[in-house]
C-alpha positions as a printed Julia matrix, in Angstrom:
324×3 Matrix{Float64}:
  15.94  -13.97  -88.06
  12.88  -11.85  -87.84
  12.09   -9.71  -90.74
  12.37   -5.98  -90.5
   8.14   -6.22  -91.1
   7.79   -8.5   -88.32
   9.7    -5.92  -85.88
   7.56   -2.82  -87.19
   4.33   -5.12  -86.82
   5.42   -5.41  -83.37
   5.78   -1.63  -82.53
   2.14   -0.9   -81.86
   1.89   -3.78  -79.51
   4.66   -2.48  -77.7
   3.38    1.13  -77.32
   0.3    -0.22  -76.16
   1.72   -2.61  -73.79
   3.88    0.16  -72.07
   0.83    2.25  -71.65
  -0.68   -0.39  -69.59
   2.12   -0.77  -67.18
   0.88    0.36  -63.7
   2.07    3.68  -62.53
   2.65    3.88  -58.83
   0.43    6.56  -56.97
   1.78    9.66  -55.57
   3.42    9.03  -52.08
   2.31   11.65  -49.28
   3.76   11.37  -45.79
   2.07   14.07  -43.32
   3.72   14.66  -39.7
   1.54   16.05  -36.87
   2.7    17.29  -33.65
   0.2    15.27  -31.92
  -3.48   13.82  -32.38
  -4.32   14.84  -28.52
  -7.43   17.17  -29.57
  -9.69   17.37  -32.29
  -8.09   20.12  -34.0
  -5.55   18.07  -35.56
  -8.01   15.49  -36.29
  -9.86   17.49  -38.23
  -6.84   18.36  -40.1
  -6.31   14.51  -40.53
  -9.94   13.95  -42.09
  -9.57   16.62  -44.65
  -6.09   14.99  -45.63
  -7.37   11.57  -45.79
 -10.64   12.14  -48.0
  -8.68   14.61  -50.17
  -5.91   11.73  -50.57
  -8.6     9.01  -51.09
 -10.57   11.3   -53.7
  -7.22   12.1   -55.37
  -5.74    8.7   -55.7
  -2.87    9.28  -53.32
  -1.09    6.81  -51.04
  -0.85    8.81  -47.58
   1.46    7.86  -44.27
   0.27    9.88  -41.29
   2.84   10.34  -38.06
   2.2    12.01  -34.84
   5.16   13.1   -32.77
   2.91   12.63  -29.06
   3.3    16.43  -28.19
   5.58   19.56  -28.78
   8.03   18.59  -26.73
   9.18   15.45  -28.85
  11.57   17.25  -31.37
  13.35   14.18  -31.65
  10.35   11.78  -32.13
   9.6    13.96  -35.22
  13.13   14.25  -36.66
  13.04   10.54  -36.39
   9.84   10.3   -38.03
  10.99   12.7   -40.97
  13.53    9.95  -41.73
  11.01    7.24  -41.7
   9.36    9.39  -43.99
  12.38    9.38  -46.35
  12.99    5.73  -45.95
   9.3     4.94  -47.06
   9.74    6.96  -50.16
   7.61    9.61  -49.96
   7.43   12.15  -52.92
   6.14   14.78  -50.79
   6.47   15.48  -46.78
   3.59   17.82  -45.21
   5.2    18.97  -41.95
   3.09   20.16  -38.93
   6.15   21.13  -36.78
   6.45   21.09  -33.22
   8.77   24.0   -33.63
   9.13   27.29  -35.72
  13.0    26.5   -35.78
  13.41   23.46  -37.49
  15.94   20.93  -35.92
  19.33   20.67  -37.8
  18.61   17.08  -38.87
  15.27   17.7   -40.77
  16.58   20.91  -42.35
  19.6    19.24  -43.96
  17.32   17.12  -45.64
  15.04   19.67  -47.3
  16.5    19.34  -50.48
  16.34   15.71  -50.66
  12.41   15.51  -50.02
   9.96   18.27  -51.28
   8.56   19.44  -48.08
   5.51   21.84  -47.43
   4.88   23.27  -43.18
   1.12   22.71  -42.49
  -0.6    24.53  -40.16
   2.39   25.63  -38.14
   4.79   28.47  -39.58
   8.73   27.38  -39.44
  11.65   29.56  -39.91
  12.01   31.6   -43.43
  13.88   30.01  -46.32
  13.4    26.32  -45.44
  10.08   24.63  -46.7
   8.61   25.28  -50.11
   5.65   26.55  -48.72
   3.07   26.74  -45.96
  -0.22   25.76  -46.09
  -2.33   27.35  -43.06
  -3.25   30.96  -41.76
  -1.07   33.17  -40.18
  -1.15   33.04  -36.35
  -0.39   36.45  -35.8
  -3.77   37.42  -37.79
  -5.39   34.5   -35.62
  -4.45   36.75  -32.6
  -5.55   40.1   -34.61
  -8.84   38.34  -35.19
  -9.37   37.73  -31.39
  -8.34   41.59  -30.61
 -10.89   42.88  -33.31
 -13.78   40.88  -31.46
 -12.59   42.2   -28.2
 -12.29   45.56  -29.27
 -16.25   45.55  -31.33
 -17.78   43.29  -28.4
 -16.3    43.98  -24.89
 -17.68   47.02  -23.44
 -16.25   48.26  -20.27
 -15.28   51.24  -18.1
 -12.52   49.87  -16.65
  -9.7    47.17  -18.15
 -11.46   43.61  -18.29
  -8.81   41.59  -15.89
  -7.89   38.73  -18.36
  -5.77   35.11  -18.11
  -4.13   34.11  -20.81
  -3.56   30.29  -21.42
  -2.06   29.83  -24.79
  -0.37   26.28  -24.07
   3.0    25.41  -24.41
   5.28   28.14  -24.54
   7.08   29.13  -28.16
   5.5    26.16  -29.83
   2.78   26.02  -32.51
   1.65   29.53  -33.21
   1.44   30.53  -29.77
   4.14   33.6   -29.88
   2.64   34.67  -33.21
  -1.04   34.6   -31.86
  -0.31   36.09  -28.53
   1.84   39.4   -30.23
  -1.16   39.85  -33.03
  -3.43   40.25  -29.89
  -1.56   42.61  -27.86
  -0.41   44.67  -31.18
  -4.18   45.2   -32.03
  -6.11   45.51  -28.58
  -7.31   49.11  -28.08
  -5.44   50.35  -25.22
  -6.66   49.65  -21.75
  -9.23   46.96  -23.27
  -7.74   44.25  -21.05
  -5.42   44.21  -17.93
  -3.38   40.99  -18.28
  -3.2    39.52  -14.95
  -0.98   36.21  -15.93
   0.15   34.15  -18.75
   0.36   30.47  -18.02
   2.33   28.13  -20.16
   1.53   24.27  -20.23
   1.67   21.41  -22.78
  -1.75   20.79  -24.53
  -3.17   18.36  -22.28
  -6.43   18.29  -20.28
  -4.4    17.29  -16.7
  -1.57   19.74  -17.4
  -4.1    22.83  -18.39
  -6.59   21.78  -15.59
  -3.38   22.06  -12.79
  -2.32   25.29  -14.07
  -5.77   26.69  -13.78
  -6.81   25.11  -10.43
  -3.56   26.15   -9.06
  -4.01   30.09  -10.4
  -7.57   30.1    -9.23
  -6.58   28.68   -5.63
  -4.12   31.75   -4.81
  -5.67   34.73   -6.89
  -9.03   36.09   -7.65
 -11.09   34.55  -10.83
 -10.45   36.61  -13.7
 -13.37   38.46  -15.96
 -11.92   36.76  -18.73
  -9.84   33.76  -20.32
  -8.04   33.73  -23.69
  -6.62   30.21  -24.36
  -6.01   27.69  -26.54
  -8.7    25.1   -27.29
  -7.61   22.82  -24.66
  -7.39   25.47  -21.82
 -10.71   26.64  -23.02
 -12.31   23.12  -22.63
 -10.59   22.76  -19.28
 -12.04   26.49  -18.19
 -15.73   25.72  -19.13
 -15.57   22.56  -16.23
 -13.47   24.14  -13.61
 -15.51   27.45  -13.55
 -18.52   25.69  -13.44
 -17.14   23.4   -10.62
 -15.82   26.61   -8.85
 -19.19   28.54   -9.49
 -17.83   30.73  -11.55
 -19.65   30.35  -14.71
 -21.25   33.67  -14.43
 -18.15   35.7   -13.37
 -15.7    34.66  -16.0
 -15.89   34.63  -19.8
 -14.11   32.3   -22.29
 -12.57   33.17  -25.43
 -10.69   30.25  -27.23
  -7.92   30.98  -30.11
  -8.59   28.0   -32.11
 -12.01   25.52  -32.51
 -12.34   21.98  -31.27
 -15.47   19.99  -30.96
 -15.7    20.41  -27.48
 -15.53   24.22  -27.95
 -18.1    24.22  -30.62
 -20.37   22.39  -28.15
 -19.2    25.36  -25.65
 -20.19   27.86  -27.89
 -23.58   26.36  -28.79
 -24.45   26.07  -24.91
 -23.32   29.37  -24.07
 -20.4    28.79  -22.03
 -17.94   29.96  -24.68
 -17.83   33.7   -25.87
 -16.01   33.24  -29.42
 -13.63   31.09  -31.03
 -11.59   31.57  -33.94
 -12.15   28.82  -36.73
  -8.76   28.47  -39.29
 -11.03   25.84  -41.24
  -8.68   23.08  -40.22
 -10.63   20.15  -42.22
 -10.03   22.36  -45.48
  -6.54   23.24  -44.86
  -6.17   19.16  -44.78
  -7.66   19.06  -48.34
  -5.59   22.06  -49.49
  -2.24   20.41  -48.17
  -2.79   17.37  -50.23
  -3.76   19.6   -53.41
  -0.67   21.25  -52.64
   1.61   18.19  -52.54
  -0.07   17.15  -56.16
   0.77   20.58  -57.54
   4.46   20.38  -55.81
   4.78   16.9   -57.77
   3.68   18.28  -60.93
   6.17   21.1   -60.79
   3.86   23.75  -59.93
   4.87   27.27  -58.2
   3.07   27.74  -54.63
   2.96   31.25  -52.86
   4.76   31.23  -49.65
   1.47   31.15  -47.5
  -1.83   30.2   -48.75
  -4.97   28.76  -46.4
  -8.39   29.47  -45.92
 -10.29   32.36  -44.65
 -10.42   32.87  -40.32
 -13.69   32.71  -39.31
 -15.33   34.23  -36.1
 -17.51   31.8   -34.77
 -19.84   33.05  -31.65
 -23.01   32.34  -29.39
 -25.24   33.67  -32.2
 -23.58   32.18  -35.56
 -21.44   29.11  -34.03
 -23.85   26.74  -35.65
 -22.57   28.18  -39.42
 -19.95   27.29  -41.62
 -18.64   24.39  -39.84
 -18.23   21.48  -42.59
 -14.77   22.8   -43.4
 -13.78   23.0   -39.74
 -14.45   20.11  -37.58
 -14.11   16.34  -38.55
 -17.5    14.48  -38.46
 -18.34   12.89  -35.18
 -17.6     9.45  -35.79
 -14.53    9.86  -37.53
 -11.13    8.19  -35.99
  -7.82    8.93  -36.92
  -6.19    7.8   -40.41
  -3.15    6.72  -40.32
  -2.8     5.24  -43.86
  -4.57    5.81  -47.18
  -3.57    3.26  -49.96
  -4.38    4.03  -53.33
  -4.67    1.51  -56.23
  -1.9     1.82  -58.89
  -3.13    3.99  -62.0
  -3.49    2.21  -64.81
C-alpha cells in the first residue's frame, strides 16, 4: 500500500504533467460564396495570415457561386462534422436556408462580408453595403458635373445576392435629384462570360451610356468591351467594390472611382472575432473597416489592407500546432 507521504509527493508531478498536455488549437471553418474574383481571394489571405499568426486551425470551402445554396448547406454540415468551434459564413443569400438557421444554436456562427437576416448569427464582420451605395452617391454628387442627367447603366451582379440590393438602394437614396438617368439594370452571375454577354447584348441594341456602375467583374468586362467597341472615351466606369483588375483600371485611368471595403483586413477581423467568440467576449452586431473611395488620383494609396499579394494563391487549410 502506498504511503500518504508518497502520494502527496506525487501531486506536484501530476500537476506539472497535466500542464504539459497539449491543448487543441481553435478550429475555425470559413464558407465563401465563391473564389471567382480576387475580392474573396483577398478576404482569404487576410483569414489565412491571421489564423497563422494566432495559431488557429482554419478550414475554407467555397460554394462555387451565389446560386449554389444547397452546396453551402452541405458545406455548413461538413464544418460541423469536422468539429468547428466557430463558423465564418460568407452567405450566398440574405435569407438563410432553414437547414443552416436550425443549426445556429449548435455551432457559433458569424456572418462575413454578406449580411444575413436579423436575429440569426451572433454578429456580422463587414461593412454596410447600403453605406457602400451611399459612398458611390457621395462621389457622383461631388464629382460628376452635368447640365443634364448622366445616362447610366447599372450592372450590379446577381439579383438579390450578396450586398447588391442594399448597395443599389443606398445609391438611389442619396443621389441628388436628376444627377443620373438610369437607362437599365442588368443582373447576372459574377463571371466574366455572363457579364460580357449582358454588356455586349445591351450595346448591340442601345446607345452607349455615359456611365456604367457595376460590380468589380462587370467593371473589368466593361474596360475591355468598351475598348473593343471604341467607346473608352464615351463611357466612364465606376466599380462598387475593388479587385486587382479594377485597381489596374484605376491606375490606367480606365476606371473613374471604386469603393474599397478593405477586404483583406476584413479577413483578419473575422479571425479575431472568432477568437473573441471562443473566449466568450461580446461583439457588436456589425463591425468592419472604413469604406475607402479610390480614384485615379489616390488609387495607389492605402491598398495593403484591401488586396491580396500578387503571388498569393487560395489557402484552403491552415494547420496549427497544438498549444504546449
